[in-house]
Short mmCIF file of C-alpha atoms and ligand atoms in Angstrom, two decimals:
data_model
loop_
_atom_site.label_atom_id
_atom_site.label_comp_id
_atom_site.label_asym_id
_atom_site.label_seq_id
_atom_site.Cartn_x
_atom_site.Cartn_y
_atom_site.Cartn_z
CA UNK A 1 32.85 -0.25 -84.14
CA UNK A 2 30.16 -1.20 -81.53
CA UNK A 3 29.62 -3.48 -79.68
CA UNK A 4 26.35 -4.87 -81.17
CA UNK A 5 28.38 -4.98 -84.57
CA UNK A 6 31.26 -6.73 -82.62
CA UNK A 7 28.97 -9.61 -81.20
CA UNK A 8 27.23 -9.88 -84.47
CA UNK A 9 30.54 -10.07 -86.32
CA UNK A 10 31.77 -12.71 -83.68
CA UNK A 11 28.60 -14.74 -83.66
CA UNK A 12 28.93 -13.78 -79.68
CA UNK A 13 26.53 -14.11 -76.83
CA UNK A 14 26.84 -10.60 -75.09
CA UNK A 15 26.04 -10.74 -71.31
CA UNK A 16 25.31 -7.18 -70.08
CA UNK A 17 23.20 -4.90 -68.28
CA UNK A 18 22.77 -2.67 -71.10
CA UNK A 19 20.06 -2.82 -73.24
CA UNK A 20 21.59 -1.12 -76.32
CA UNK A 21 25.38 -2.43 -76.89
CA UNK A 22 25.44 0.14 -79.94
CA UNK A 23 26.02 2.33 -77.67
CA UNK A 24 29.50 1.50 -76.67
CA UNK A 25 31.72 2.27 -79.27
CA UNK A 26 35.19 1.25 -79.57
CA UNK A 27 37.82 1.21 -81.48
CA UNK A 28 41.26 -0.29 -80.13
CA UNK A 29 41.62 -3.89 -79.38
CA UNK A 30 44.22 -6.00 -77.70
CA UNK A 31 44.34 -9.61 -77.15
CA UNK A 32 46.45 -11.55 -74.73
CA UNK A 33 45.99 -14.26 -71.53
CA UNK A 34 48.14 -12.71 -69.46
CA UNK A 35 46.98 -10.21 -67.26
CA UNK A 36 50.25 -8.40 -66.20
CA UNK A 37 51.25 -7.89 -69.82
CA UNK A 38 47.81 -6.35 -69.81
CA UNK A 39 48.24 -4.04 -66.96
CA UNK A 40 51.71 -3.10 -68.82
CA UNK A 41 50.24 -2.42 -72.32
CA UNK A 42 47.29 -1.56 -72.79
CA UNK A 43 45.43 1.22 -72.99
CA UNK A 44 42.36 2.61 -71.04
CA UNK A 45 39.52 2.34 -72.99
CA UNK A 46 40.58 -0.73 -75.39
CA UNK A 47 38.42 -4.21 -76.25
CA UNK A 48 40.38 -6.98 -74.13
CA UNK A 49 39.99 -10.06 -76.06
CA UNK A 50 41.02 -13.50 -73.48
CA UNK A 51 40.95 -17.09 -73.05
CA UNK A 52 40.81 -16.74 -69.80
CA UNK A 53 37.70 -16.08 -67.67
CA UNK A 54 38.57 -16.13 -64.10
CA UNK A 55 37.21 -13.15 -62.29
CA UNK A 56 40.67 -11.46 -62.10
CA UNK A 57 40.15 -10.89 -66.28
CA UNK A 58 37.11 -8.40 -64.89
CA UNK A 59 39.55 -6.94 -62.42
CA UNK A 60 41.97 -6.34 -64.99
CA UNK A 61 39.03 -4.85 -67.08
CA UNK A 62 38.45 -2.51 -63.89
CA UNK A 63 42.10 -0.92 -63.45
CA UNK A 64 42.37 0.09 -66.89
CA UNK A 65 38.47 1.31 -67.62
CA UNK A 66 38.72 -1.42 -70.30
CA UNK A 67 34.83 -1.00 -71.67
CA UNK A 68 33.96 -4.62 -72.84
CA UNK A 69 35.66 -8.40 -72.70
CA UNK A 70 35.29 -11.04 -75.26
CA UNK A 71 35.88 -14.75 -74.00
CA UNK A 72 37.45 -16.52 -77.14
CA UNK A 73 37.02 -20.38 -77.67
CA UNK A 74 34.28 -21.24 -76.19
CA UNK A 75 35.11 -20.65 -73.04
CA UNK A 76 32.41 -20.49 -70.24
CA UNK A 77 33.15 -18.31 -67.40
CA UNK A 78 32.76 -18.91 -64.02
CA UNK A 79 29.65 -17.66 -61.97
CA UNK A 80 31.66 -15.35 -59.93
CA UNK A 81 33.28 -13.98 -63.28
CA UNK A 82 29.93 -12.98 -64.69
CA UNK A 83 28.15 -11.76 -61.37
CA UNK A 84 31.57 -9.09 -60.99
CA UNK A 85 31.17 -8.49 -64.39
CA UNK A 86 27.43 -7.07 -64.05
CA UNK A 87 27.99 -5.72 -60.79
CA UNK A 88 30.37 -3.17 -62.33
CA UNK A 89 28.26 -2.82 -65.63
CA UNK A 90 31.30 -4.60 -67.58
CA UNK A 91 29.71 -5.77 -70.78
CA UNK A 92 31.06 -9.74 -72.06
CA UNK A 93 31.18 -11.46 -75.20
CA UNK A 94 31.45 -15.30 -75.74
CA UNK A 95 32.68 -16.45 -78.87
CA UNK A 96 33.57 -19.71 -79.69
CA UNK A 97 36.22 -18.15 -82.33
CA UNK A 98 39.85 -18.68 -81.08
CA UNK A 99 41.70 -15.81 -79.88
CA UNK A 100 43.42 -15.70 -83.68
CA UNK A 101 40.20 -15.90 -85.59
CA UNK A 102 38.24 -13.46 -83.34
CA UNK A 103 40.94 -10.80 -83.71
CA UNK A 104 41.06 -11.27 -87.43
CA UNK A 105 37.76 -10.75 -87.79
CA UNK A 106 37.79 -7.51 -86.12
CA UNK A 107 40.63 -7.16 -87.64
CA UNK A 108 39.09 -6.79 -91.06
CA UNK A 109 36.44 -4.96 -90.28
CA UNK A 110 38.51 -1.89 -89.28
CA UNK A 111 39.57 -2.61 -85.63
CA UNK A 112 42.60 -0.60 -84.88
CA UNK A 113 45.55 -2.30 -82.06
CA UNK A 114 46.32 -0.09 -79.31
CA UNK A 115 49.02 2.25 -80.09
CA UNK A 116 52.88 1.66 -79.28
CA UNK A 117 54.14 3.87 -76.47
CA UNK A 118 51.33 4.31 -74.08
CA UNK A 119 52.20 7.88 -71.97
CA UNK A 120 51.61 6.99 -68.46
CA UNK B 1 41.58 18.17 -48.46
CA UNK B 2 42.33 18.50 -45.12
CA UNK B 3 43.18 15.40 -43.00
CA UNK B 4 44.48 12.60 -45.41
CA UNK B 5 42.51 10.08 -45.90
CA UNK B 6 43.97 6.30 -44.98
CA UNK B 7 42.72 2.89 -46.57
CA UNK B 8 43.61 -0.07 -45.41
CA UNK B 9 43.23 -3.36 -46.40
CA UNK B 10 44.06 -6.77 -45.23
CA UNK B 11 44.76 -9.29 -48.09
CA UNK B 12 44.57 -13.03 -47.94
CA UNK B 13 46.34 -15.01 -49.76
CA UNK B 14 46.04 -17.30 -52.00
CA UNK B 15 42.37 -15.95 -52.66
CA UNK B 16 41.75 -15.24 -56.18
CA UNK B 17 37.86 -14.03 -55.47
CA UNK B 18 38.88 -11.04 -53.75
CA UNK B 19 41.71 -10.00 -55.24
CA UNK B 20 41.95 -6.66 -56.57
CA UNK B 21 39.19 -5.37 -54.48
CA UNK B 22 41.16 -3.13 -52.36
CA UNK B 23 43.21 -1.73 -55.59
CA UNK B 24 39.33 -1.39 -57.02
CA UNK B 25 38.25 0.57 -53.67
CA UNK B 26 41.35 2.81 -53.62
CA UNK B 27 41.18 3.65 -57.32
CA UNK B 28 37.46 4.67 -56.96
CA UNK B 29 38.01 6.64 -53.45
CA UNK B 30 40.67 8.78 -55.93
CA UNK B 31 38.05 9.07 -58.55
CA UNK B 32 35.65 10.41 -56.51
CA UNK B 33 38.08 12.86 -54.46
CA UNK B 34 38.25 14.48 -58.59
CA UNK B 35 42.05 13.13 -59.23
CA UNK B 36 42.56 13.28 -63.17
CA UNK B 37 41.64 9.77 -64.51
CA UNK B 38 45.32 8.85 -65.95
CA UNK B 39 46.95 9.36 -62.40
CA UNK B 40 43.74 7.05 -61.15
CA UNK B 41 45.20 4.51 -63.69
CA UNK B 42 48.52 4.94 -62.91
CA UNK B 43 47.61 4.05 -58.94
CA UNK B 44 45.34 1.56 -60.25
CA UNK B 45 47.93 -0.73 -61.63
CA UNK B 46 50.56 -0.55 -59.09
CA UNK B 47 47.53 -1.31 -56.50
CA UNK B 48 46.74 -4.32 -58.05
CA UNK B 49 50.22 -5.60 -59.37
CA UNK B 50 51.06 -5.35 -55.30
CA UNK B 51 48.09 -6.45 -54.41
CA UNK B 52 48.53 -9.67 -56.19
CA UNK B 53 52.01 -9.85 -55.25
CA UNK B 54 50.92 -9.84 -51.58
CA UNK B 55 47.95 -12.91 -52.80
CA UNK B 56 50.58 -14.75 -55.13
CA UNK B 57 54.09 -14.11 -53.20
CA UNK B 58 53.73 -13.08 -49.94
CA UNK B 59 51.28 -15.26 -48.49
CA UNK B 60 48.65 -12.54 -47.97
CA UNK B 61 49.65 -8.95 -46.68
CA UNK B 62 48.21 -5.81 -46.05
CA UNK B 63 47.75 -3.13 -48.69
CA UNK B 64 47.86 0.73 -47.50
CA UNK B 65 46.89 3.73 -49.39
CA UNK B 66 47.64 7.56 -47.75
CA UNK B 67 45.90 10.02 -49.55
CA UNK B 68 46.89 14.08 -49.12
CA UNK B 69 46.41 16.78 -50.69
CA UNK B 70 48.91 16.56 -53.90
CA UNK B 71 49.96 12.59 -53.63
CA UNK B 72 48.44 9.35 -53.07
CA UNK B 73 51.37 7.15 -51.01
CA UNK B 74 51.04 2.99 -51.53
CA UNK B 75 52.36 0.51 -49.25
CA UNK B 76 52.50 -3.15 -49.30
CA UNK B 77 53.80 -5.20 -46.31
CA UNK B 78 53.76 -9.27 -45.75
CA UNK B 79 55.67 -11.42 -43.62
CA UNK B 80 56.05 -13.57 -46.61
CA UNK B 81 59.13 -15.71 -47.70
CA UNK B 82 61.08 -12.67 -48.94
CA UNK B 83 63.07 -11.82 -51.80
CA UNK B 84 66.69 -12.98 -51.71
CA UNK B 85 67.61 -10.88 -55.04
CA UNK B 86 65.61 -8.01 -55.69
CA UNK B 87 67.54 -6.70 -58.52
CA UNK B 88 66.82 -9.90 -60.31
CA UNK B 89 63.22 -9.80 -58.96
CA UNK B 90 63.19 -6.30 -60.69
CA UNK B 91 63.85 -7.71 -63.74
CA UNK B 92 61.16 -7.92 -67.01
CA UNK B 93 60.42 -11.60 -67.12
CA UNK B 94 61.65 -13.15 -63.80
CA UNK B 95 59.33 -14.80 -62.02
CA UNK B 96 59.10 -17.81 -59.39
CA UNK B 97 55.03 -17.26 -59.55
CA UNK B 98 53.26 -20.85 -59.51
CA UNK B 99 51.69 -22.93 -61.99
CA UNK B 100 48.47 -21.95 -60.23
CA UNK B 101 49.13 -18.30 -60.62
CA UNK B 102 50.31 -18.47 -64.46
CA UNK B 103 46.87 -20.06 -65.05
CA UNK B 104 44.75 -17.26 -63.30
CA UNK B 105 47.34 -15.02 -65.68
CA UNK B 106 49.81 -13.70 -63.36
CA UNK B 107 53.79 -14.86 -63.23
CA UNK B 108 54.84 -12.91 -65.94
CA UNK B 109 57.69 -10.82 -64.21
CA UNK B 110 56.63 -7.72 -65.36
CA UNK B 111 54.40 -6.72 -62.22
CA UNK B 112 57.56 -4.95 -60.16
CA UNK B 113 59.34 -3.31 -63.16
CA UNK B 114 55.37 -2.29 -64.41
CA UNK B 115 54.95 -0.89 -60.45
CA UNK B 116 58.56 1.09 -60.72
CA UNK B 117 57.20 2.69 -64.05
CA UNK B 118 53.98 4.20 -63.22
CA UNK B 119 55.74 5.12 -59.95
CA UNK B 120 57.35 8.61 -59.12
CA UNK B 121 59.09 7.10 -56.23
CA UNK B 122 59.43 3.62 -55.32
CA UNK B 123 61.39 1.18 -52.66
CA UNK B 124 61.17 -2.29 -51.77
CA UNK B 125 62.79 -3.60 -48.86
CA UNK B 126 62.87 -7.37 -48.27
CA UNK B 127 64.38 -10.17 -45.80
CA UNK B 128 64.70 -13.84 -46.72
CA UNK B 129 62.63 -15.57 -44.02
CA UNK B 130 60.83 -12.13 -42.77
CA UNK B 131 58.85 -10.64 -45.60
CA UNK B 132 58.88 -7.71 -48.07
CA UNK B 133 57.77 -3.66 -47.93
CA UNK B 134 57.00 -2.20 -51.35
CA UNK B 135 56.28 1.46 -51.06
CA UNK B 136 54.92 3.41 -53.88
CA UNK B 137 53.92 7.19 -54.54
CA UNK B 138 52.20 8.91 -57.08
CA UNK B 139 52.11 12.80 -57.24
CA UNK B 140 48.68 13.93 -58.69
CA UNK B 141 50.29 17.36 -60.29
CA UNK B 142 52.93 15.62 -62.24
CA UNK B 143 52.46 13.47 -65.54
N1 ADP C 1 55.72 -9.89 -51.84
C1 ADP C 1 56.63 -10.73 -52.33
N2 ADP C 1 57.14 -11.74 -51.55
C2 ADP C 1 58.07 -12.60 -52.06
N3 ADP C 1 58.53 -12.54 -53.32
C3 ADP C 1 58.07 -11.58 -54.13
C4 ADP C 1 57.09 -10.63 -53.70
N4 ADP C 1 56.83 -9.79 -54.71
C5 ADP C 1 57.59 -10.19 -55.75
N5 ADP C 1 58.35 -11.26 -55.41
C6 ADP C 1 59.34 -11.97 -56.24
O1 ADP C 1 59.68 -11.14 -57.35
C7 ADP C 1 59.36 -11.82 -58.58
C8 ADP C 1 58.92 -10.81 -59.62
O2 ADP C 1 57.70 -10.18 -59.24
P1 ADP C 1 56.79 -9.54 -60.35
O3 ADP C 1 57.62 -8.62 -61.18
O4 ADP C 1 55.58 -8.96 -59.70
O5 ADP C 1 56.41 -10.77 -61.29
P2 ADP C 1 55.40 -11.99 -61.03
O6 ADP C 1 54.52 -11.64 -59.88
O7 ADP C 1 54.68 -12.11 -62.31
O8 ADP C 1 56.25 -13.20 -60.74
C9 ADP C 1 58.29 -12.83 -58.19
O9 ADP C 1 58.20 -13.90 -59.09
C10 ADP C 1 58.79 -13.26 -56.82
O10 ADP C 1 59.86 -14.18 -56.94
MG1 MG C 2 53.65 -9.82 -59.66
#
C-alpha cells in the first residue's frame, strides 16, 4: 500500500518533504506507544502507528529505518517533533482515528503485521 | 580501516530533545564506513536503549563508540545512582523509570534484556551510590 492510499484511507494530513507519497510503498504495520517495545519488535522498514508524538517517536523511526509515522487521535505534535521529522525526510500522518480504528482500516485494506521472530 | 575510529558523546540528562542523537550519529558513521544495514540496526538499538538509559537512569552519561576493522565496541558510563540488583534490572518488564519517562514511552524494562540480545558480548558493572558501565560489542562478520 502507499502512502498516498494510506492518508487517503485515514482521512490523514501527511506532513513531508516529498512531493509524491505514492512513492513509498509499504506493507507491514505495527502499532504501539511504547517505544522500547518498538525497538524490541519491530521490523526495519514497517509503518509505526502512535499516540505519542514527542520527538523521541522520530528517533525511534530513525534506529529502525521505519519509512513513515501516523499520529492516531488527533494528536498534534510538537514543533520540534515535526522539524526532526523533515530534517531526516521522515514522512507523518495525522489522523484523528484512534490507534484501534486506524489499524483496522489498514487492516482491511490488506496491511500485513510485522512478522513473529524478527532475525537480528 | 586503519586507525579506529572513536565517537564520543556527552549526554545530559533528563533532556528529551537530544536524545538519541549520538545513537543517530554513530549508526550513520557505520553506514557510511559500508557496514551491512542489519548490523547498523543491531548497534542502532543498543545505542539508543543506553543512550536513554544514561538520559532516564543515570542522570546523564557519556556514550562511546570504538569502531575497528571487524567490530564496533559500545560503552556507556554515568556516575548515576546505580543499580543495586542487576539481575533483576536484567529482567523483561522491571523497571523503576518515572512517570515522566513512561509518558515520553520509555520504562518498559525491556531496554537491557533488548541491549543483551542484539549484543555479541555484553557487561554491565554497577555501584549503588557510584554509577553504572554498560559495555556492548557487535562483530560486523557475524549474524
Ligand atoms: N544507567 C543506569 N543507572 C541506574 N539504573 C539503571 C541504569 N540503567 C538501567 N537501570 C535500572 O535498570 C532498570 C531496567 O532498565 P531497562 O531494561 O533499560 O528498562 P527501563 O529503562 O525501561 O526501565 C531500570 O528501570 C533502572 O532501574
Ligand atoms: Mg531503558
Amino acid at each position: 500500500m502507499n502512502l498516498q492510499e494510506m492518508a487517503s484511507l485515514l482521512d490523514a494530513k501527511c506532513i513531508s518533504n516529498d512531493c509524491d507519497l505514492s512513492n513509498i510503498v509499504i506493507n507491514h504495520a505495527y502499532a504501539c506507544d511504547l517505544m522500547s517495545d518498538v525497538l524490541a519488535f519491530c521490523t526495519p522498514g514497517t509503518l509505526l502507528l502512535t499516540g505519542l508524538t514527542n520527538v523521541q517517536i522520530v528517533r525511534t523511526a530513525q534506529m529502525l529505518d521505519i519509512p513513515a509515522v501516523v499520529f492516531v487521535r488527533g494528536k498534534v505534535p510538537l514543533d520540534e517533533t515535526i522539524q526532526l521529522a523533515k530534517d531526516n525526510n521522515l514522512p507523518v500522518l495525522l489522523t484523528n482515528h484512534t490507534l484501534f480504528e486506524a489499524c483496522g482500516i489498514l487492516y482491511e485494506k490488506g496491511m500485513k503485521p510485522i512478522s513473529r521472530d524478527r532475525e537480528i | 580501516m586503519a586507525a579506529p575510529v572513536c565517537l564520543e558523546y556527552r549526554i545530559e540528562g533528563n533532556d528529551f530533545m537530544v536524545a538519541g542523537a549520538a545513537s543517530n550519529n554513530i549508526k550513520n558513521t557505520l553506514k557510511m564506513l559500508g557496514i551491512s544495514s542489519s548490523v547498523c540496526t543491531r548497534v542502532a538499538i543498543i545505542a539508543y536503549e543506553a543512550e536513554i538509559n544514561l538520559v532516564i537512569h543515570g542522570g546523564g552519561g557519556v556514550l562511546k563508540a570504538e569502531i575497528t576493522e571487524d567490530r564496533v565496541k559500545l560503552t556507556a558510563e554515568d556516575e548515576g545512582p546505580g543499580i543495586a540488583d542487576i539481575e533483576k534490572a536484567m529482567t523483561e518488564g522491571f523497571s523503576t523509570a518515572t512517570e515522566y519517562a513512561r509518558e515520553m514511552g520509555f520504562g518498559a524494562g525491556m531496554g537491557l534484556p533488548n541491549i543483551k540480545k542484539n549484543s555479541d558480548e555484553f557487561n554491565i558493572e554497577s555501584e549503588v551510590g557510584k554509577g553504572t558501565r554498560l559495555y556492548s560489542t557487535v562483530f560486523f562478520n557475524k549474524q
